[in-house]
Amino acid sequence: MLSFFPSPYPDELLYSTLGRYHIRSGNNSPKITLKELYNDNNTIATVDLPCNIDALVNQLPLLSSYTADELIDNHTLYLFYSPFLPTKRAITIKNSMKANYGGNIHTRIGIVASSIPLLPFLRFCPDCLKEDEKQYGEAYWHRIHQTAGVLVCPHHGIPLHNSTVAFQRLNRHEYEVITPQNCQQNTSIPYYSPQALKTFIQLAQDVAWLFKHPQSPQSMDYYRQRYLNRMIERKLVTASHRVHQKSLIDQFICFYGRHILEYLNCMIAYNDSSNWLSNIVRKNRKVFHPIRHLLMMRFLYGSAEAFFKNEDNYKPFGDGPWLCFNGAVDHYKQPMVTNLQISHCLENKKPLGTFTCSCGMIYSRTASDKTPKDNYRIGRVITYGEIWEKRLQELVEVEKLGLRATARALKVDTRTIKRYVHKLELNASWQSSTSQPKPANTQLPDHNNPKLEYRQQWLDLQKTYPDATKTTLRKQFPALYMWLYRNDKEWLNEHSPTLQRPVSVNNRVNWEERDKQTKLQVEEVVTQLLNFDVPQRITIGKIGTMTGLKAMLEQKLDKLPLTQAYLSEVTESVTKFQNRRIQWAITEIHRRGEEVKTWKVMRLAGIKEQEFERVEKIVLNMKENTYFY
Ligand SMILES: [Zn+2]
Ligand SMILES: [Zn+2]
């Protein structure tokens, strides 16, 4: 545990606070500082989206009251990105920041390969620097100054200066504090016209507002829908919801001016039909850079604050909360639903509401008549949720209720019950089903001819665990084994490990204890492997060599169930490793400031030419799904 920890200053980057800790600790090696801060010396010193924050909070002095969430929300750039990510991804990213996440959060969040690059250097405002020294006796790195798209200080309205500290550093285990040496005022500050300066100040204020007023992530369609609402008023959208693309681009460029958009890497080309402005109001699954959303908000609503505070007075479903129709909980037909997302029905263009209840039920309906009766219409059920499905299973399999009684109990019709019993593969007493249970435990795709797929999986397992016996594999992957045993027995016998290693049983060994110890050692080595600058494939052999437990891991694994389960999770097949290497190569190319091209990725990741299509697919997929437009 740390004996002291400097209090973070207002809007100070966590990176900066940790740098100040290093100086005050008097440690001469940054590695010692890392060990003290995280009880682990492989954590990477990341400026914007750091990881391993739970471990840090654990090390804080007893009386310190900082939580991981506070540190993330107030001292990292998380809240700049999170409102614009799909909910699930925003949660995953926050969890990765808390955990000892070995991968690169930039890749995960979508900043890598974005058309808006990361900053090359940490930046500072000369006036803030002076004021901080006066007020606190020392200067510090301000979070808002390190945000892409913020070119001026929102407090002083003057352009930010580059320091000499690189944003992505070669020595990734060191925190650099602000010093007079690394923050010299450079004369090469760009000259912004008064008009540009005004826009940049407003944009910086929008970002400052976002940091002060955390916004929840939204559904993928939320922002588009809100922009369209305003565009309808501005006659930029036809009655049939077609966007007048040319007028939109004209008005947008006219509103900001070409130079300003170029400074922000947000200029739009008329001849490029997939430009970001056209895309951001088009139905798609792309994620857009926060700066582009802020530009849209200012263009259509006046500011980010106006956007988030103004709900457009558009309430086709009246005021909430709305009714829940989950027959398995005690709030059936009670106003419990507070989460409503409005989109438009593709067929009749009517507003379509998606109602999500905290009990897990989600349903949608279009807004038609405005009579109170309409509130009792359920529309289309998207899911009844886990609670309901569990209750169904109990009624059908444990209480063995009849079809009608089950339907009555869950307040739905018998057709619904039949459908879900089939879908969930339940064994109902009133149903004569011969459906075979599907193999689980490994990913088994719904394939017309699963045999080839399963055979491949069986072969891959043997490559991943070259020393595992058939029995070990059977125990570890029972579903896959049983499927092959039932449907492809002859092939299975010919393609299984033949060598049965005799295992001498030594009763005096406490295997349970040994299992726990081994797992800890293995975990430590895996963390190290994941933190290597150049990715290393994680195999049992390599872990064995690094832990000095090679023989045990290869021959006694079936006595170490915890270790075995952990290994099966983390070890990588060739394909899995290649995929990680590809992700790494993409990040690396981007870090060097080069354009991400498939052939470059292949060369850096050391992937053979015949795999071109596969790599191209990954690169395109990454651009499609985790790329900020
Ligand atoms: Zn300032
Ligand atoms: Zn509910």
XYZ file of C-alpha atoms and ligand atoms in Angstrom, residues 125-129 145 153-158 160, ligand 1:
14
model
C -1.709 26.486 -22.140
C 0.914 29.065 -21.040
C -1.682 30.976 -19.000
C -2.962 27.870 -17.166
C 0.645 26.964 -16.453
C -5.723 20.167 -23.413
C -7.681 26.595 -23.954
C -11.382 26.940 -23.124
C -10.565 29.064 -20.048
C -8.152 31.523 -21.630
C -9.175 31.368 -25.271
C -5.577 31.146 -26.476
C -2.439 25.476 -27.020
Zn -5.545 28.122 -20.121
